[in-house]
Amino acid sequence: MSNLQPVIKAASAILIHSPGLVRYGSKPSREIAARPSRLQELLGSLRTYEQAENYLPNDVFLGKQSPQSLLEIARPWFNQPALKPNEAFPFGELVEEERFIALLAVADVFKHVHLLERFWEDAKPRLDRSALCRPLVRVDPPLLTREQLRSEIERGAGLPLYVGTDPEPVGWVRHGNAEDESLTAHILLENLCCKVSAALAVREIFHQDGNLKPQDAHFVLSCSEEAVGDRYQRGGGNLAKAIAEFAGCDLASGVDIKDFCAAPIPAMVMGAAMVQSGVVENVLVVGGSSLPKLGMKFLYHVEKGIPVLEDMQAAVAVWIGRDDGLSPIINLASVGRHPVRSGAGVDQQLKAIVVEPLERLSLDVAAVDKFVSELHNPEITIPANGGDVAERNYRMLAAVLASCGKIGRGEIAEFIRKKGVPGYVPTQGHIASAFAYVPHALRGLTQGELRRCVLFARASLFLGQMTQLSDGMSLLLERHP
Amino acid sequence: MDLEVQGRVKELAEQYGKDDLVVILGAPNVDSCLVQFETITRGDPTYAGPLAGIELGLRAFHIFEPEVKRLIDPGRYGELIETLELGLEAEAIVKALQEARGGGK
């Protein structure tokens, strides 16, 4: 029998610069509805593609810079010149809004998304030139003349699509069903953004590694934050299968995993368990982007005169396969869970998902090179009075480790510096929850000097108002011996 | 401050009187500690909750302050609070609250 030890064979990251879609983020859409002049304030603070491309945290997300570089270069990181302007992004592409919006229409099999004819004429050659996007374009989208688009907008049963700050609409999303609140244009747009970004992350894996083929992907687990469904079953799913179809993984089936921001870790655990148990040979775990989280803190950014930095959608994909003698191992014996009786206290949670697994495996803190959790970009959260999320979490983890005698009380600052990772990830919930670090972990555990890396994620279940509890899960990645 | 908590504080102040009530805050950072303090002294600064426009002027301490710690069994404090104190910006929270109360103490 072959070795069924699950390993990570590839990991990709995708960023989409989507300034024109920021207005449809949850916070901006509510604010603009309440006070229409907010739209102009928002439009006046958006970044260009070049600014997003030169932005250090985006360089780190896409692997051009190491997370360490964030500690060496002082903030503000925006409005700084590019550090390595001519180098490619190793983990994946930074996709511009034109291609992304065109792909939304291509991915919409129910043809609710219509594009302006002239926009498609410009976008189609861009898609054709892109090795990443070309395989996704198998059909042409429905098109509208300028007059037809204008009359759709006048009728008002949907949402216009814009690119950047250009006031001329380039497309239109119709409601999926006039009587179904789960199929409004806004929700369809959110779900399509997630589907397209996730499919781009999957395609990026094939783009990077010619040995991994779409037909070898047997199962897709989507840990995205959307809820695909209809009025009789909101959140019915299964976006994973829609992603597999759009990405050309014809032999794959799939299912969605939900656990708020923590979902990528249980998805990786389940994917690894499917490989180790022999259910399938290869699993793709993928997290698509979150449209609602665009512009979440825009009011603070506008007020403080800084660019609206939440203009990036982000997606990550991870290929889990059988042991190949090289790739980093997913140690399923390490999985940390957060049982109900641990309650909602953050210290108890960290004891359950970090300390307990270390004790179970008889591992010292010294044996782990990186503890990775929420890596939100502090330049987004600090102006919004949210503090530095990563630093705060490491401080709390260090306090828990100190109170359990795993490190000395005088070692807290050193622990944070050596074992932590500074924040750099767009505030896209699940993507920021350790998942964005997987491509870095893969590089560090193969070409770099990392030996072991603990990924842990936490979920604010109380936001859904069905329990006051939170959840969390952890997983140990190890260099192949 | 949570609207439900604001409502409860208001109810207790009406029931027992302001003089016999001390509020123990558990905010995890300086900003939220100061907002909580303002809410139960000068009224809800967001004007969204039951304490909007109501100046209760209640006395308030943070759970990390020595005056409160002294009243708690050290074993229980160690078990339930100490790790959080170690992991949060406890000194800054206490200092900010002392300053907000006035007189630095």
Coordinates of C-alpha atoms in Angstrom, one line a residue:
Chain A
M1 CA 0.0 0.0 0.0
S2 CA 1.4 3.4 -0.9
N3 CA 2.2 6.0 1.7
L4 CA -1.0 8.0 2.4
Q5 CA 0.7 10.6 4.6
P6 CA -0.8 13.9 3.5
V7 CA 1.5 16.6 2.3
I8 CA 1.2 20.1 0.8
K9 CA 2.3 19.9 -2.8
A10 CA 1.5 23.4 -3.8
A11 CA -0.1 26.6 -2.6
S12 CA -1.1 29.8 -4.4
A13 CA -2.3 33.3 -3.6
I14 CA -4.3 35.7 -5.7
L15 CA -5.0 39.4 -5.2
I16 CA -7.6 41.3 -7.1
H17 CA -7.5 45.1 -7.1
S18 CA -11.1 46.0 -7.1
P19 CA -11.6 49.7 -6.4
G20 CA -14.9 49.9 -8.5
L21 CA -16.4 47.1 -6.4
V22 CA -15.5 48.7 -3.0
R23 CA -18.9 50.5 -3.1
Y24 CA -20.6 47.1 -2.9
G25 CA -18.7 46.1 0.3
S26 CA -21.2 45.8 3.2
K27 CA -20.1 48.9 5.1
P28 CA -19.8 51.2 2.0
S29 CA -23.1 50.1 0.6
R30 CA -24.9 50.8 3.9
E31 CA -23.1 54.2 4.3
I32 CA -23.8 55.3 0.7
A33 CA -27.5 54.3 1.0
A34 CA -27.7 56.4 4.1
R35 CA -25.7 59.3 2.7
P36 CA -25.1 59.3 -1.0
S37 CA -22.3 61.9 -0.8
R38 CA -20.2 59.2 0.9
L39 CA -19.7 57.7 -2.6
Q40 CA -17.7 60.7 -3.7
E41 CA -15.6 60.6 -0.5
L42 CA -14.9 56.9 -1.2
L43 CA -14.0 57.5 -4.9
G44 CA -11.7 60.3 -4.0
S45 CA -9.6 57.9 -1.7
L46 CA -9.3 54.9 -3.9
R47 CA -5.9 53.6 -5.1
T48 CA -4.7 53.0 -8.6
Y49 CA -3.5 49.6 -9.8
E50 CA 0.1 50.7 -9.6
Q51 CA -0.3 51.9 -6.1
A52 CA -1.7 48.5 -5.1
E53 CA 1.0 46.8 -7.0
N54 CA 3.8 48.7 -5.2
Y55 CA 2.3 48.2 -1.8
L56 CA 4.6 46.2 0.5
P57 CA 1.9 44.1 2.2
N58 CA 0.7 43.0 -1.3
D59 CA 4.2 42.1 -2.2
V60 CA 4.4 39.9 0.9
F61 CA 1.0 38.3 0.2
L62 CA 2.2 37.3 -3.3
G63 CA 5.6 36.2 -2.1
K64 CA 7.8 38.8 -3.6
Q65 CA 8.9 39.9 -0.1
S66 CA 9.2 37.9 3.1
P67 CA 7.0 38.8 6.0
Q68 CA 10.2 39.8 7.8
S69 CA 10.5 42.7 5.5
L70 CA 7.5 44.3 7.2
L71 CA 9.6 44.6 10.3
E72 CA 12.4 46.2 8.5
I73 CA 10.5 48.9 6.6
A74 CA 8.7 51.5 8.6
R75 CA 5.0 52.4 8.0
P76 CA 3.3 54.0 6.2
W77 CA 3.7 51.4 3.5
F78 CA 1.3 53.1 1.1
N79 CA 2.6 55.7 -1.3
Q80 CA 6.1 54.2 -1.2
P81 CA 7.9 53.3 -4.4
A82 CA 8.1 49.7 -5.4
L83 CA 10.9 47.7 -3.9
K84 CA 11.4 45.2 -6.7
P85 CA 9.4 46.7 -9.5
N86 CA 10.5 44.3 -12.3
E87 CA 10.2 41.0 -10.4
A88 CA 7.2 38.7 -10.8
F89 CA 5.0 37.6 -7.9
P90 CA 6.0 34.0 -7.0
F91 CA 2.8 32.9 -5.4
G92 CA 0.3 34.3 -7.8
E93 CA -1.0 37.3 -9.8
L94 CA -2.3 40.7 -8.8
V95 CA -5.3 40.8 -11.1
E96 CA -6.7 44.1 -12.3
E97 CA -10.3 45.0 -12.1
E98 CA -11.0 44.9 -15.9
R99 CA -10.1 41.2 -16.2
F100 CA -11.9 40.3 -13.0
I101 CA -15.2 41.9 -14.0
A102 CA -15.0 40.3 -17.4
L103 CA -14.4 36.9 -15.6
L104 CA -17.5 37.5 -13.4
A105 CA -19.6 37.6 -16.5
V106 CA -17.8 34.6 -18.0
A107 CA -18.3 32.6 -14.8
D108 CA -22.0 33.4 -14.5
V109 CA -23.6 30.4 -16.1
F110 CA -27.1 31.8 -15.5
K111 CA -26.2 34.9 -17.4
H112 CA -27.3 37.5 -14.9
V113 CA -24.1 39.5 -15.5
H114 CA -24.1 41.5 -18.7
L115 CA -21.2 43.5 -20.0
L116 CA -21.0 46.6 -22.1
E117 CA -20.0 45.6 -25.7
R118 CA -17.1 48.0 -25.8
F119 CA -15.8 46.9 -22.4
W120 CA -15.8 43.2 -23.5
E121 CA -14.0 44.2 -26.7
D122 CA -11.2 45.6 -24.6
A123 CA -11.2 42.9 -21.9
K124 CA -11.3 39.8 -24.1
P125 CA -7.8 40.3 -25.5
R126 CA -6.5 40.9 -22.0
L127 CA -8.0 37.6 -20.9
D128 CA -6.6 35.8 -24.0
R129 CA -3.1 37.2 -23.3
S130 CA -3.2 35.9 -19.7
A131 CA -2.0 32.4 -19.3
L132 CA -3.8 32.3 -15.9
C133 CA -7.2 33.5 -17.2
R134 CA -7.3 32.1 -20.7
P135 CA -8.4 28.6 -19.7
L136 CA -11.3 30.0 -17.8
V137 CA -12.8 31.7 -20.8
R138 CA -14.8 29.0 -22.6
V139 CA -17.9 31.1 -23.4
D140 CA -18.7 34.7 -24.3
P141 CA -20.8 36.6 -21.8
P142 CA -24.1 38.4 -22.8
L143 CA -23.4 41.9 -24.0
L144 CA -25.3 45.2 -24.0
T145 CA -25.1 48.3 -26.0
R146 CA -24.7 51.6 -24.1
E147 CA -28.4 52.3 -24.6
Q148 CA -29.5 48.8 -23.4
L149 CA -27.3 49.2 -20.4
R150 CA -28.7 52.6 -19.6
S151 CA -32.3 51.3 -19.8
E152 CA -31.4 48.3 -17.5
I153 CA -30.0 50.8 -15.0
E154 CA -33.2 53.0 -15.3
R155 CA -35.4 49.9 -14.7
G156 CA -33.3 49.4 -11.6
A157 CA -33.7 45.6 -11.0
G158 CA -30.0 45.0 -10.4
L159 CA -26.6 46.6 -9.8
P160 CA -24.3 48.4 -12.2
L161 CA -20.7 47.4 -12.4
Y162 CA -17.9 50.0 -12.5
V163 CA -14.1 49.9 -13.0
G164 CA -12.2 52.0 -10.6
T165 CA -13.5 55.6 -10.3
D166 CA -14.8 55.8 -13.9
P167 CA -18.4 57.0 -13.6
E168 CA -19.4 55.1 -16.8
P169 CA -20.8 51.7 -15.9
V170 CA -19.3 48.7 -17.8
G171 CA -21.8 46.0 -16.8
W172 CA -25.0 45.1 -15.1
V173 CA -26.0 42.3 -12.6
R174 CA -29.6 41.4 -12.7
H175 CA -31.5 40.0 -9.7
G176 CA -31.6 36.2 -10.0
N177 CA -35.2 36.1 -8.9
A178 CA -37.4 39.1 -8.0
E179 CA -39.0 37.3 -5.1
D180 CA -35.9 35.7 -3.6
E181 CA -33.8 37.6 -1.2
S182 CA -31.0 35.0 -1.4
L183 CA -30.7 35.7 -5.2
T184 CA -30.5 39.5 -5.3
A185 CA -27.9 41.0 -7.7
H186 CA -25.8 42.0 -4.6
I187 CA -25.7 38.4 -3.3
L188 CA -25.1 37.0 -6.8
L189 CA -22.2 39.4 -7.2
E190 CA -20.8 38.5 -3.9
N191 CA -20.9 34.8 -4.7
L192 CA -19.5 35.3 -8.2
C193 CA -16.6 37.3 -6.8
C194 CA -15.8 34.4 -4.5
K195 CA -16.2 31.8 -7.3
V196 CA -14.0 33.6 -9.7
S197 CA -11.2 34.5 -7.2
A198 CA -11.2 31.0 -5.9
A199 CA -11.0 29.6 -9.4
L200 CA -8.1 31.9 -10.2
A201 CA -6.2 30.6 -7.1
V202 CA -6.8 27.0 -8.3
R203 CA -5.6 27.8 -11.8
E204 CA -2.6 29.5 -10.4
I205 CA -1.5 26.1 -8.9
F206 CA -1.6 24.5 -12.3
H207 CA 0.1 27.5 -13.8
Q208 CA 3.0 27.2 -11.2
D209 CA 3.4 23.4 -11.2
G210 CA 3.0 21.6 -14.5
N211 CA 3.0 18.3 -12.7
L212 CA -0.3 19.1 -11.0
K213 CA -3.1 18.6 -13.5
P214 CA -6.8 19.7 -13.2
Q215 CA -7.9 16.1 -13.8
D216 CA -5.9 14.9 -10.8
A217 CA -7.8 17.2 -8.4
H218 CA -10.3 14.8 -6.9
F219 CA -12.1 16.9 -4.3
V220 CA -12.4 20.6 -3.7
L221 CA -13.1 21.9 -0.2
S222 CA -14.1 25.6 -0.3
C223 CA -13.6 27.4 3.0
S224 CA -14.8 30.7 1.6
E225 CA -17.1 33.1 3.4
E226 CA -20.1 33.4 1.0
A227 CA -23.4 31.7 1.4
V228 CA -24.7 30.3 -1.9
G229 CA -28.4 29.3 -1.7
D230 CA -32.0 30.2 -2.3
R231 CA -34.9 31.4 -0.2
Y232 CA -35.6 27.8 1.0
Q233 CA -32.0 27.2 2.0
R234 CA -29.7 30.2 2.5
G235 CA -26.2 28.9 2.5
G236 CA -27.1 25.7 0.8
G237 CA -23.8 25.5 -1.1
N238 CA -21.9 24.0 -2.9
L239 CA -19.6 26.7 -4.1
A240 CA -16.7 24.2 -4.1
K241 CA -18.2 22.3 -7.0
A242 CA -18.9 25.5 -8.9
I243 CA -15.2 26.5 -8.4
A244 CA -14.1 23.0 -9.6
E245 CA -16.3 23.3 -12.7
F246 CA -15.1 26.8 -13.6
A247 CA -11.4 26.0 -12.9
G248 CA -11.7 22.9 -15.2
C249 CA -11.3 20.2 -12.6
D250 CA -13.7 17.9 -14.4
L251 CA -13.1 14.9 -12.2
A252 CA -13.5 16.7 -8.9
S253 CA -16.5 16.9 -6.7
G254 CA -16.5 19.1 -3.6
V255 CA -18.2 20.5 -0.6
D256 CA -18.1 23.8 1.5
I257 CA -16.7 24.0 5.0
K258 CA -18.0 26.7 7.3
D259 CA -16.5 28.0 10.5
F260 CA -16.4 31.8 10.1
C261 CA -12.8 33.0 9.8
A262 CA -11.4 29.7 11.0
A263 CA -12.8 27.6 8.2
P264 CA -9.5 27.1 6.3
I265 CA -8.0 25.1 9.2
P266 CA -10.8 22.6 9.5
A267 CA -10.9 22.4 5.7
M268 CA -7.2 21.6 5.6
V269 CA -7.7 19.0 8.4
M270 CA -10.6 17.4 6.6
G271 CA -8.7 17.5 3.3
A272 CA -5.7 15.9 4.8
A273 CA -7.9 13.3 6.5
M274 CA -9.5 12.4 3.2
V275 CA -6.0 11.8 1.7
Q276 CA -4.7 9.9 4.7
S277 CA -7.8 7.7 4.8
G278 CA -7.5 6.9 1.1
V279 CA -10.9 8.4 0.2
V280 CA -9.2 10.4 -2.5
E281 CA -5.6 11.0 -3.6
N282 CA -5.7 14.8 -4.0
V283 CA -7.7 17.5 -2.4
L284 CA -7.7 21.2 -3.2
V285 CA -8.6 23.5 -0.3
V286 CA -9.6 26.9 -1.6
G287 CA -10.8 30.1 -0.1
G288 CA -12.3 32.7 -2.4
S289 CA -12.6 36.4 -1.8
S290 CA -15.1 38.3 0.3
L291 CA -16.8 41.2 -1.4
P292 CA -18.7 42.3 1.8
K293 CA -15.4 43.0 3.5
L294 CA -14.2 45.5 0.9
G295 CA -14.0 49.0 2.4
M296 CA -15.0 47.8 5.9
K297 CA -12.9 50.6 7.5
F298 CA -13.2 53.1 4.7
L299 CA -14.8 55.8 6.9
Y300 CA -11.7 55.9 9.1
H301 CA -9.3 55.8 6.1
V302 CA -11.2 58.7 4.5
E303 CA -11.3 60.7 7.7
K304 CA -7.6 60.2 8.3
G305 CA -6.7 61.1 4.7
I306 CA -5.1 57.8 3.8
P307 CA -6.1 55.6 0.8
V308 CA -8.9 53.2 1.2
L309 CA -6.7 50.1 1.7
E310 CA -9.5 47.6 1.7
D311 CA -9.7 47.6 -2.1
M312 CA -8.1 44.1 -2.4
Q313 CA -10.0 40.8 -2.8
A314 CA -7.8 37.9 -1.9
A315 CA -7.9 34.1 -2.5
V316 CA -5.7 31.2 -1.6
A317 CA -5.6 27.6 -2.8
V318 CA -3.6 24.6 -1.3
W319 CA -3.1 21.3 -2.9
I320 CA -3.0 18.4 -0.5
G321 CA -1.7 15.1 -1.9
R322 CA 0.1 11.9 -0.9
D323 CA 3.6 11.8 0.4
D324 CA 6.1 12.5 -2.4
G325 CA 9.2 12.3 -0.2
L326 CA 9.7 16.1 -0.4
S327 CA 6.7 18.2 0.4
P328 CA 5.9 19.4 3.9
I329 CA 3.8 17.0 6.0
I330 CA 0.4 17.8 7.5
N331 CA 0.6 16.1 10.9
L332 CA -2.9 15.0 11.6
A333 CA -1.9 13.8 15.1
S334 CA -1.3 17.5 15.9
V335 CA -4.8 18.8 15.4
G336 CA -6.0 21.1 18.1
R337 CA -9.7 21.5 18.7
H338 CA -11.7 23.9 20.8
P339 CA -14.3 21.9 22.8
V340 CA -17.5 23.5 24.0
R341 CA -16.5 23.3 27.6
S342 CA -13.5 25.5 27.0
G343 CA -15.9 28.4 26.7
A344 CA -15.3 31.7 24.9
G345 CA -12.4 33.0 26.8
V346 CA -9.4 33.7 24.6
D347 CA -6.9 32.2 27.1
Q348 CA -8.9 29.0 27.4
Q349 CA -9.2 28.8 23.6
L350 CA -5.5 29.2 23.1
K351 CA -4.8 26.5 25.7
A352 CA -7.1 24.2 23.9
I353 CA -5.8 24.8 20.4
V354 CA -2.1 25.5 20.9
V355 CA -0.9 24.3 24.3
E356 CA -2.8 21.0 24.5
P357 CA -1.5 19.8 21.1
L358 CA 2.1 20.7 22.0
E359 CA 1.8 18.7 25.2
R360 CA 0.1 15.8 23.4
L361 CA 3.1 15.6 20.9
S362 CA 5.7 16.4 23.6
L363 CA 6.9 19.3 21.6
D364 CA 8.6 22.3 23.2
V365 CA 7.9 25.9 22.0
A366 CA 11.5 25.8 20.8
A367 CA 10.7 23.0 18.4
V368 CA 8.2 25.2 16.5
D369 CA 9.6 28.0 14.3
K370 CA 6.4 29.9 13.6
F371 CA 3.0 30.1 15.2
V372 CA 0.7 31.6 12.6
S373 CA -2.8 33.0 13.2
E374 CA -4.7 36.2 12.2
L375 CA -2.3 38.2 10.0
H376 CA -4.4 41.3 9.3
N377 CA -2.5 44.2 7.8
P378 CA -2.1 46.6 10.8
E379 CA -2.0 49.6 8.4
I380 CA -5.7 48.9 7.7
T381 CA -6.8 48.2 11.3
I382 CA -4.8 50.7 13.4
P383 CA -6.4 53.8 11.8
A384 CA -9.8 52.2 12.5
N385 CA -8.9 51.9 16.2
G386 CA -8.6 48.1 15.8
G387 CA -5.0 48.0 16.9
D388 CA -2.4 45.6 15.5
V389 CA -4.4 42.3 15.4
A390 CA -1.4 40.0 14.8
E391 CA 0.7 41.6 17.6
R392 CA -2.2 41.5 20.0
N393 CA -2.8 37.9 19.3
Y394 CA 0.9 37.0 19.8
R395 CA 1.0 38.9 23.0
M396 CA -2.0 36.9 24.2
L397 CA -0.5 33.6 23.0
A398 CA 2.8 34.4 24.7
A399 CA 0.9 35.2 27.9
V400 CA -0.9 31.8 27.7
L401 CA 2.4 30.0 27.1
A402 CA 4.0 31.8 30.0
S403 CA 1.2 31.1 32.3
C404 CA 1.4 27.4 31.4
G405 CA 5.2 27.5 32.0
K406 CA 6.0 26.9 28.3
I407 CA 8.1 30.1 28.1
G408 CA 9.4 32.4 30.8
R409 CA 7.5 35.6 31.7
G410 CA 10.6 37.5 30.6
E411 CA 10.6 35.8 27.2
I412 CA 7.3 37.3 25.9
A413 CA 8.8 40.0 23.7
E414 CA 11.3 37.6 22.3
F415 CA 8.6 35.0 21.6
I416 CA 6.6 37.6 19.6
R417 CA 9.6 38.7 17.6
K418 CA 11.0 35.2 16.8
K419 CA 7.9 33.0 16.6
G420 CA 5.4 35.4 15.3
V421 CA 4.6 36.7 11.8
P422 CA 3.8 40.4 11.3
G423 CA 0.4 41.2 9.7
Y424 CA 0.2 41.9 6.0
V425 CA -3.1 40.3 4.8
P426 CA -6.1 42.2 3.5
T427 CA -8.9 42.1 6.0
Q428 CA -10.6 39.3 4.2
G429 CA -11.4 37.2 7.3
H430 CA -10.6 33.6 6.5
I431 CA -7.8 34.4 4.2
A432 CA -6.0 36.4 6.9
S433 CA -6.5 33.6 9.4
A434 CA -3.2 31.8 8.9
F435 CA -4.4 30.6 5.4
A436 CA -2.5 33.3 3.6
Y437 CA 0.7 32.2 5.2
V438 CA 0.5 28.6 3.7
P439 CA 2.5 29.6 0.5
H440 CA 5.2 31.1 2.7
A441 CA 5.1 28.1 5.0
L442 CA 5.5 25.8 2.0
R443 CA 8.5 27.8 0.8
G444 CA 10.0 28.0 4.2
L445 CA 9.6 24.3 4.9
T446 CA 11.1 23.2 1.6
Q447 CA 13.6 25.8 0.4
G448 CA 14.0 27.8 3.6
E449 CA 14.9 27.0 7.2
L450 CA 11.6 26.3 8.8
R451 CA 11.2 22.9 10.5
R452 CA 7.7 23.2 12.0
C453 CA 4.9 25.7 11.7
V454 CA 1.7 25.7 13.8
L455 CA -1.3 27.2 12.0
F456 CA -4.2 28.2 14.2
A457 CA -7.4 30.0 13.5
R458 CA -10.3 31.3 15.6
A459 CA -13.9 31.9 14.7
S460 CA -16.3 34.4 16.2
L461 CA -19.3 32.1 16.1
F462 CA -21.3 34.6 18.4
L463 CA -21.6 36.9 15.4
G464 CA -24.2 34.6 14.0
Q465 CA -26.2 34.8 17.2
M466 CA -26.8 31.1 17.6
T467 CA -24.2 30.7 20.4
Q468 CA -22.1 32.9 22.6
L469 CA -19.1 30.6 21.9
S470 CA -16.1 31.0 19.6
D471 CA -14.3 28.2 17.8
G472 CA -10.8 27.5 16.9
M473 CA -8.6 24.8 15.4
S474 CA -4.9 24.2 14.8
L475 CA -2.6 22.1 12.7
L476 CA 1.1 21.4 12.6
L477 CA 3.0 21.5 9.3
E478 CA 6.4 19.8 9.3
R479 CA 9.4 19.8 7.0
H480 CA 9.7 16.4 5.3
P481 CA 12.3 14.4 7.2
Chain B
M1 CA -20.6 49.4 25.2
D2 CA -23.1 46.7 24.4
L3 CA -26.7 48.1 24.4
E4 CA -27.9 45.2 26.6
V5 CA -25.2 46.0 29.2
Q6 CA -26.0 49.7 29.1
G7 CA -29.6 48.8 29.8
R8 CA -28.6 46.6 32.7
V9 CA -26.4 49.3 34.2
K10 CA -29.2 51.8 34.0
E11 CA -31.7 49.4 35.6
L12 CA -29.3 48.7 38.5
A13 CA -28.6 52.4 39.0
E14 CA -32.3 53.0 39.2
Q15 CA -32.8 50.1 41.6
Y16 CA -30.0 50.6 44.0
G17 CA -29.0 54.2 43.5
K18 CA -25.8 55.6 42.1
D19 CA -23.9 55.8 45.4
D20 CA -24.1 52.0 46.1
L21 CA -23.0 51.0 42.7
V22 CA -19.5 50.4 41.4
V23 CA -18.9 49.2 37.8
I24 CA -16.1 46.8 37.2
L25 CA -14.9 47.2 33.6
G26 CA -13.2 44.3 31.7
A27 CA -12.3 46.2 28.5
P28 CA -9.4 44.6 26.6
N29 CA -7.8 47.8 25.4
V30 CA -7.4 51.5 26.3
D31 CA -9.9 52.8 23.7
S32 CA -12.8 50.5 24.6
C33 CA -12.0 51.0 28.3
L34 CA -12.4 54.8 27.9
V35 CA -15.6 54.4 25.9
Q36 CA -17.0 52.2 28.6
F37 CA -16.0 54.7 31.3
E38 CA -17.5 57.5 29.4
T39 CA -20.8 55.6 28.8
I40 CA -21.3 55.0 32.5
T41 CA -20.3 58.4 33.7
R42 CA -21.3 61.0 31.0
G43 CA -23.6 58.9 28.8
D44 CA -23.3 56.8 25.7
P45 CA -21.0 58.7 23.3
T46 CA -22.6 57.0 20.3
Y47 CA -26.1 58.1 21.3
A48 CA -27.3 54.6 20.3
G49 CA -28.0 53.0 23.6
P50 CA -30.2 53.3 26.8
L51 CA -27.5 55.5 28.4
A52 CA -27.5 58.1 25.6
G53 CA -27.8 61.6 27.2
I54 CA -27.8 60.1 30.7
E55 CA -25.0 61.1 33.0
L56 CA -24.9 58.4 35.7
G57 CA -21.5 59.4 37.0
L58 CA -20.9 56.0 38.4
R59 CA -17.7 54.9 40.0
A60 CA -15.7 52.6 37.8
F61 CA -12.6 50.4 38.1
H62 CA -11.0 48.0 35.8
I63 CA -10.6 44.4 36.9
F64 CA -6.8 44.8 36.6
E65 CA -6.7 47.6 39.1
P66 CA -5.1 46.9 42.5
E67 CA -8.2 48.2 44.3
V68 CA -10.2 45.4 42.7
K69 CA -7.6 42.7 42.7
R70 CA -7.3 43.0 46.4
L71 CA -10.9 41.9 46.8
I72 CA -10.5 38.8 44.7
D73 CA -9.2 35.4 45.9
P74 CA -5.7 35.3 44.5
G75 CA -6.2 31.6 43.4
R76 CA -9.3 32.5 41.4
Y77 CA -7.7 35.6 40.0
G78 CA -4.7 33.6 38.8
E79 CA -7.0 31.0 37.3
L80 CA -9.4 33.4 35.5
I81 CA -7.8 36.8 35.0
E82 CA -4.0 36.7 35.3
T83 CA -3.2 35.3 31.8
L84 CA -5.4 38.0 30.3
E85 CA -3.7 40.7 32.4
L86 CA -0.4 39.4 31.1
G87 CA -1.5 39.3 27.5
L88 CA -3.3 42.6 27.3
E89 CA -2.0 46.2 27.7
A90 CA -2.9 46.1 31.4
E91 CA -0.7 48.9 32.5
A92 CA -1.8 51.3 29.8
I93 CA -5.5 50.4 30.4
V94 CA -5.1 51.1 34.2
K95 CA -3.2 54.3 33.6
A96 CA -5.7 55.6 31.1
L97 CA -8.6 54.8 33.4
Q98 CA -6.9 56.5 36.4
E99 CA -6.4 59.6 34.3
A100 CA -9.9 59.5 33.0
R101 CA -11.2 59.4 36.6
G102 CA -8.9 62.4 37.3
G103 CA -6.0 62.9 39.6
G104 CA -4.1 59.9 38.3
K105 CA -5.4 57.8 41.1

